[in-house]
Each structure stands twice: as structure tokens, then as C-alpha cells.
Short mmCIF file of C-alpha atoms and ligand atoms in Angstrom, two decimals:
data_model
loop_
_atom_site.label_atom_id
_atom_site.label_comp_id
_atom_site.label_asym_id
_atom_site.label_seq_id
_atom_site.Cartn_x
_atom_site.Cartn_y
_atom_site.Cartn_z
CA MET E 1 8.59 -11.18 -9.36
CA ILE E 2 11.19 -10.84 -6.61
CA MET E 3 10.51 -8.09 -4.14
CA SER E 4 13.10 -6.19 -2.20
CA ASN E 5 12.97 -3.56 0.50
CA LYS E 6 16.37 -2.11 -0.35
CA LYS E 7 14.68 1.04 -1.63
CA PRO E 8 11.83 2.96 -0.01
CA PHE E 9 8.49 2.10 -1.58
CA ILE E 10 6.24 5.12 -1.93
CA ALA E 11 2.72 4.72 -3.29
CA GLY E 12 0.15 7.44 -3.86
CA ASN E 13 -3.45 6.33 -3.34
CA TRP E 14 -5.54 8.97 -5.10
CA LYS E 15 -8.81 7.46 -3.84
CA MET E 16 -11.86 8.98 -5.58
CA SER E 17 -9.99 12.01 -6.93
CA LYS E 18 -8.80 13.26 -10.33
CA THR E 19 -10.46 13.46 -13.70
CA ILE E 20 -8.53 11.95 -16.61
CA PRO E 21 -6.87 15.27 -17.64
CA GLU E 22 -5.95 15.99 -14.01
CA ALA E 23 -4.50 12.51 -13.59
CA VAL E 24 -2.44 12.82 -16.75
CA GLU E 25 -1.08 16.20 -15.68
CA LEU E 26 -0.08 14.89 -12.26
CA VAL E 27 1.80 11.86 -13.59
CA ARG E 28 3.46 13.98 -16.24
CA GLU E 29 4.86 16.19 -13.49
CA LEU E 30 5.94 13.17 -11.46
CA ASN E 31 7.56 11.58 -14.47
CA GLU E 32 9.57 14.72 -15.18
CA ALA E 33 11.05 14.47 -11.67
CA SER E 34 11.50 10.69 -11.74
CA SER E 35 15.10 10.72 -12.99
CA GLU E 36 16.06 12.32 -9.64
CA LEU E 37 14.04 9.76 -7.70
CA THR E 38 15.47 6.48 -8.95
CA GLU E 39 16.44 5.44 -5.43
CA ALA E 40 12.78 4.89 -4.59
CA GLU E 41 10.08 2.57 -5.95
CA ILE E 42 7.22 4.84 -6.95
CA VAL E 43 3.66 3.69 -7.55
CA VAL E 44 0.64 5.79 -8.45
CA ILE E 45 -2.83 4.43 -7.72
CA PRO E 46 -5.39 6.42 -9.73
CA PRO E 47 -9.14 5.75 -10.01
CA PHE E 48 -10.08 3.07 -12.58
CA THR E 49 -11.21 5.61 -15.17
CA ALA E 50 -7.74 7.15 -15.43
CA LEU E 51 -5.64 3.96 -15.41
CA ASN E 52 -5.21 3.57 -19.13
CA ASP E 53 -4.38 7.22 -19.79
CA VAL E 54 -1.92 7.25 -16.91
CA LYS E 55 -0.25 4.17 -18.38
CA ASN E 56 -0.03 5.82 -21.81
CA THR E 57 1.56 8.90 -20.22
CA LEU E 58 4.35 6.79 -18.69
CA PRO E 59 5.93 4.74 -21.51
CA GLY E 60 9.29 3.41 -20.33
CA SER E 61 8.96 5.21 -17.00
CA SER E 62 10.14 3.72 -13.71
CA ILE E 63 6.88 4.86 -12.12
CA GLN E 64 4.52 1.91 -11.74
CA ILE E 65 0.75 1.78 -11.59
CA GLY E 66 -1.66 0.22 -9.13
CA ALA E 67 -5.42 -0.03 -8.75
CA GLN E 68 -7.48 0.64 -5.65
CA ASN E 69 -9.65 -2.48 -5.70
CA PHE E 70 -10.92 -5.37 -7.86
CA PHE E 71 -13.20 -8.42 -7.73
CA TRP E 72 -11.73 -11.91 -7.38
CA GLU E 73 -13.62 -13.59 -10.23
CA GLU E 74 -11.97 -13.51 -13.67
CA LYS E 75 -15.00 -12.46 -15.68
CA GLY E 76 -18.75 -12.88 -15.93
CA ALA E 77 -22.02 -11.42 -14.78
CA TYR E 78 -20.78 -9.18 -11.97
CA THR E 79 -22.17 -5.78 -12.89
CA GLY E 80 -19.99 -2.94 -11.75
CA GLU E 81 -16.94 -5.04 -10.98
CA ILE E 82 -13.44 -5.14 -12.46
CA SER E 83 -11.22 -8.24 -12.60
CA ALA E 84 -7.50 -8.84 -12.16
CA PRO E 85 -6.91 -9.54 -15.90
CA MET E 86 -8.64 -6.22 -16.67
CA LEU E 87 -6.29 -4.40 -14.32
CA LYS E 88 -3.28 -6.08 -15.92
CA ASP E 89 -4.63 -5.04 -19.31
CA ALA E 90 -4.89 -1.44 -18.09
CA GLY E 91 -1.22 -1.47 -17.04
CA CYS E 92 -1.38 -2.24 -13.31
CA ALA E 93 1.40 -4.05 -11.48
CA TYR E 94 -0.17 -3.61 -8.03
CA VAL E 95 -3.59 -3.59 -6.41
CA VAL E 96 -4.67 -2.28 -3.02
CA ILE E 97 -6.70 -4.83 -1.06
CA GLY E 98 -8.78 -4.26 2.09
CA HIS E 99 -8.28 -0.53 2.49
CA SER E 100 -10.09 0.57 5.67
CA GLU E 101 -12.46 2.71 3.59
CA ARG E 102 -13.50 -0.42 1.68
CA ARG E 103 -13.88 -2.35 4.92
CA GLN E 104 -15.93 0.49 6.43
CA TYR E 105 -18.17 1.51 3.50
CA PHE E 106 -18.24 -1.53 1.21
CA GLY E 107 -18.38 -4.50 3.54
CA GLU E 108 -14.91 -5.91 2.94
CA THR E 109 -13.82 -8.46 5.52
CA ASN E 110 -10.71 -10.48 6.22
CA GLU E 111 -12.36 -13.27 4.24
CA THR E 112 -12.87 -11.16 1.09
CA VAL E 113 -9.35 -9.79 1.54
CA ASN E 114 -8.07 -13.36 1.55
CA LYS E 115 -9.94 -14.21 -1.66
CA LYS E 116 -8.62 -11.08 -3.34
CA ILE E 117 -5.04 -11.78 -2.31
CA LYS E 118 -5.27 -15.27 -3.83
CA ALA E 119 -6.84 -13.96 -7.05
CA SER E 120 -4.34 -11.11 -7.43
CA LEU E 121 -1.34 -13.42 -6.98
CA ALA E 122 -2.80 -15.92 -9.44
CA HIS E 123 -2.72 -13.11 -12.01
CA GLU E 124 0.70 -11.75 -11.04
CA LEU E 125 -0.76 -8.58 -9.66
CA LEU E 126 1.07 -7.67 -6.46
CA PRO E 127 -1.26 -7.04 -3.54
CA ILE E 128 -0.87 -4.10 -1.17
CA MET E 129 -2.86 -5.40 1.78
CA CYS E 130 -4.09 -2.75 4.23
CA ILE E 131 -4.55 -3.40 7.92
CA GLY E 132 -5.04 -1.13 10.92
CA GLU E 133 -6.99 -0.47 14.07
CA SER E 134 -9.72 2.05 14.85
CA PHE E 135 -9.39 4.81 17.44
CA GLU E 136 -11.51 2.81 19.93
CA GLU E 137 -9.38 -0.28 19.45
CA LYS E 138 -6.23 1.74 20.01
CA GLU E 139 -7.68 3.30 23.18
CA LYS E 140 -8.59 -0.14 24.52
CA GLY E 141 -5.06 -1.45 23.90
CA LYS E 142 -6.27 -3.81 21.16
CA THR E 143 -4.03 -2.69 18.31
CA ILE E 144 -1.78 -5.75 18.20
CA ASN E 145 -4.73 -8.09 18.58
CA LYS E 146 -6.49 -6.50 15.63
CA ILE E 147 -3.38 -6.58 13.44
CA GLU E 148 -2.71 -10.20 14.29
CA THR E 149 -6.27 -11.23 13.37
CA GLN E 150 -6.19 -9.28 10.11
CA ILE E 151 -2.91 -10.93 9.12
CA THR E 152 -3.89 -14.44 10.19
CA GLU E 153 -7.28 -14.39 8.50
CA GLY E 154 -6.10 -12.42 5.47
CA PHE E 155 -3.26 -14.91 4.85
CA GLU E 156 -5.32 -18.07 5.47
CA GLY E 157 -4.20 -20.92 3.19
CA LEU E 158 -1.33 -19.01 1.60
CA GLU E 159 2.14 -20.47 1.24
CA LYS E 160 5.45 -18.92 2.11
CA LYS E 161 6.31 -18.06 -1.51
CA GLU E 162 2.97 -16.25 -1.85
CA ILE E 163 3.41 -14.38 1.41
CA SER E 164 6.73 -13.03 0.14
CA GLN E 165 4.86 -11.30 -2.73
CA ILE E 166 2.52 -9.36 -0.46
CA ILE E 167 3.14 -5.76 0.54
CA ILE E 168 1.56 -4.90 3.87
CA ALA E 169 0.37 -1.37 4.59
CA TYR E 170 -0.22 -0.54 8.23
CA GLU E 171 -2.76 2.27 8.23
CA PRO E 172 -4.19 3.14 11.64
CA ILE E 173 -7.75 4.23 10.81
CA TRP E 174 -7.58 7.14 13.26
CA ALA E 175 -4.63 8.58 11.31
CA ILE E 176 -6.23 8.48 7.84
CA GLY E 177 -7.16 11.90 6.50
CA THR E 178 -7.19 13.34 10.03
CA GLY E 179 -3.78 14.99 10.20
CA LEU E 180 -3.11 12.74 13.23
CA THR E 181 -0.06 10.67 12.30
CA ALA E 182 1.14 7.78 14.42
CA THR E 183 4.42 8.82 15.98
CA PRO E 184 7.44 7.08 14.44
CA ASN E 185 7.68 5.00 17.65
CA GLN E 186 4.03 3.98 17.60
CA ALA E 187 4.27 2.98 13.95
CA GLU E 188 7.58 1.17 14.44
CA ASP E 189 6.16 -0.93 17.28
CA VAL E 190 3.40 -2.25 15.02
CA HIS E 191 5.73 -2.70 12.03
CA ARG E 192 8.17 -4.68 14.17
CA PHE E 193 5.34 -6.86 15.41
CA ILE E 194 4.26 -7.55 11.81
CA ARG E 195 7.80 -8.42 10.69
CA ASN E 196 8.38 -10.70 13.66
CA LYS E 197 5.06 -12.41 13.08
CA LEU E 198 5.98 -13.07 9.43
CA ALA E 199 9.36 -14.41 10.51
CA GLU E 200 7.76 -16.65 13.12
CA ASN E 201 5.15 -18.06 10.72
CA TYR E 202 7.02 -18.12 7.42
CA GLY E 203 10.74 -17.98 8.25
CA ASN E 204 13.34 -15.30 8.87
CA GLU E 205 13.90 -14.48 5.22
CA THR E 206 10.21 -13.76 4.64
CA GLY E 207 10.24 -11.49 7.69
CA SER E 208 13.39 -9.60 6.84
CA CYS E 209 12.53 -9.10 3.14
CA ALA E 210 8.92 -8.01 3.72
CA ILE E 211 7.89 -4.58 2.48
CA ILE E 212 5.83 -2.96 5.23
CA LEU E 213 4.39 0.48 4.49
CA TYR E 214 2.96 3.06 6.84
CA GLY E 215 -0.11 5.10 5.86
CA GLY E 216 -2.10 7.82 7.60
CA SER E 217 -1.46 11.54 7.15
CA VAL E 218 2.02 11.08 5.66
CA LYS E 219 3.33 14.51 4.65
CA PRO E 220 6.68 15.99 3.57
CA ALA E 221 7.23 17.07 7.20
CA ASN E 222 6.92 13.57 8.74
CA SER E 223 8.14 11.32 5.93
CA TYR E 224 11.79 11.44 7.01
CA SER E 225 11.19 10.52 10.66
CA LEU E 226 8.80 7.69 9.79
CA LEU E 227 11.04 6.20 7.11
CA LYS E 228 14.05 6.40 9.41
CA GLU E 229 12.49 3.67 11.57
CA GLU E 230 14.05 0.27 11.03
CA ASP E 231 10.92 -1.62 10.06
CA ILE E 232 9.18 1.06 7.98
CA ASN E 233 9.95 0.42 4.30
CA GLY E 234 7.75 3.00 2.69
CA ALA E 235 4.52 4.93 2.73
CA LEU E 236 1.01 4.68 1.33
CA VAL E 237 0.12 8.33 0.87
CA GLY E 238 -3.39 9.66 0.38
CA GLY E 239 -4.04 13.42 0.38
CA ALA E 240 -0.42 14.48 -0.03
CA SER E 241 -0.06 12.38 -3.20
CA LEU E 242 -2.63 14.48 -5.06
CA ASN E 243 -0.12 17.22 -5.64
CA SER E 244 3.17 16.55 -7.44
CA GLU E 245 5.19 18.93 -5.28
CA SER E 246 4.26 17.36 -1.94
CA PHE E 247 4.46 13.78 -3.29
CA ILE E 248 7.94 14.41 -4.74
CA GLU E 249 9.04 15.98 -1.45
CA ILE E 250 7.82 12.92 0.48
CA ILE E 251 9.80 10.66 -1.87
CA LYS E 252 12.95 12.77 -1.48
CA GLU E 253 12.66 12.71 2.32
CA ALA E 254 12.14 8.95 2.23
CA ILE E 255 15.26 8.45 0.10
CA LYS E 256 17.26 10.60 2.52
CA ALA E 257 16.00 8.66 5.55
CA TYR E 258 16.68 5.30 3.91
CA LYS E 259 20.27 6.24 3.12
CA GLU E 260 20.87 7.23 6.72
CA LYS E 261 19.41 4.14 8.39
P1 LIG M 310 -4.07 10.21 4.03
O1 LIG M 310 -2.61 10.28 3.65
O2 LIG M 310 -4.91 11.21 3.29
O3 LIG M 310 -4.26 10.24 5.52
O4 LIG M 310 -4.62 8.78 3.53
C1 LIG M 310 -3.92 7.63 3.86
C2 LIG M 310 -4.49 6.48 3.12
O5 LIG M 310 -5.61 6.06 3.40
C3 LIG M 310 -3.70 5.91 2.02
O6 LIG M 310 -4.24 4.72 1.57
#
């Protein structure tokens, strides 16, 4: 699949929220508005239990589906885990890898992120790889160091054509669910670093075509100013994606910002 950052890419990570009926109602509302939102790539990322019903609510829709996690093995005795082919079967085109909550609570590391990226690409599931620094790291001036390590170790052994299939989401941990958003300038500095690093390691085209999302307290009120930044191609939205009205507003603001850049 060829990726492009010509449109803003807005993904809603629902985390551990929504029953099946609630999920279906939310995507129904989003789908009704989707004909006005064709200038954005929209992805919803429900919990596993709702994936299949969400898919069945969106036949022929431009809204795509992602999962929040998976295990790198294809199948077997791994109680409690879900594989890439299972996610494909449930209708997913994308999968989030290495979200900070998984790194913090479930022991994910750059090494497991790397294995998951390889497994997702092998099954044509596009990875949304999350990276970001903690509050302490930011305060100590270690943001760029942290990002560089996460990218280098997460991408270990991957080739240029694989790198060009990876969506990167910069999510400063201190901005997630806290209401503290990185300022557009703070976010842009990190996004520019990421793009330049990709260009340096994998060529200018890989750098310029990369889709780099920002995540961390994205709301209708800050979506425009973040998306207006040159190197911010979209948003990974948590809390504000749980409600159709605010998620649609974020998408509209992103479309407006993209047109004006
Ligand atoms: P919030 O938008 O709730 O801060 O969550 C961001 C996030 O973690 C998305 O993956």
C-alpha cells in the first residue's frame, strides 16, 4: 500500500472504552458525517471486542479500522493474545504499536515494538508506532535523545521500503490524558527532528512522505494550530475521539489547517 501525507490523518484511539452497542452508535454517527470529511483519512481504533461489529457498521465507508495492540506470532499457544491475521480477519488496516500505556503497564520495549512492526508489515497491517518522552525526560532536556533511541531501536533491521509503510505518532507522555498539550512549536520541533532523521537514514523521499502524527490532549480547540505546523500530518486522539461531535470537529479543523498550510 502506498502512503501519502497529502491529507490529514486523524485516528481515534478509544483505549479501554465502549461496549459493542456504544461503539456501533459512535461509528454510525461518524459515518453519517463522513461524506463531508473526505479530505481527511479517518481511522477508528476500538477495543478488540467491538472490531467486528464496527467493521459491519461501515460497509463501503471511507472510515478505516485499526487495533490497539497484537502479538507478533501468527498463532499457537499464547493464551490471551491476538495475532495479525486475526486483526486482518476482523477488518483492521492499521495497528497501534508501543503506545506509552503499553510500555508503562505491560512491559513493552523498543525490542518488542521492533518485533511487532516486522510482524504487522509481514501481514500488510500498517503500524502506527508510538514514541514520546516522559515529563522527567522533558525537564532534563532529553526529549530528542529518547525519540532517537526509540526510532533507532524500533526500526532495527528494517529496510527503506518497510520504513515508508510506518506511521509514527509522537505522543509526549506528559500530554496524554492530562489536558497539557505540547505547544505547536514544541511538537513541531520534535516532528521536524523525526522527519530529518528519516531523511538522513532512509533518503529524502522517505522523510518527506512520512506520516507523523501528534497525540496528547488533542481537542477541537487545538487541532487547527497543531495541524498547521509543517511537519504535523495528523493526530492520534484519545479522550476527544470518544464523542462523535468532538472527533468530527477535530477532523474539520485539521482539514482547514491542511488547506491553509
Ligand atoms: P488523549 O487525547 O486522551 O490525551 O490521549 C492521547 C493518546 O494516548 C492517543 O493514543
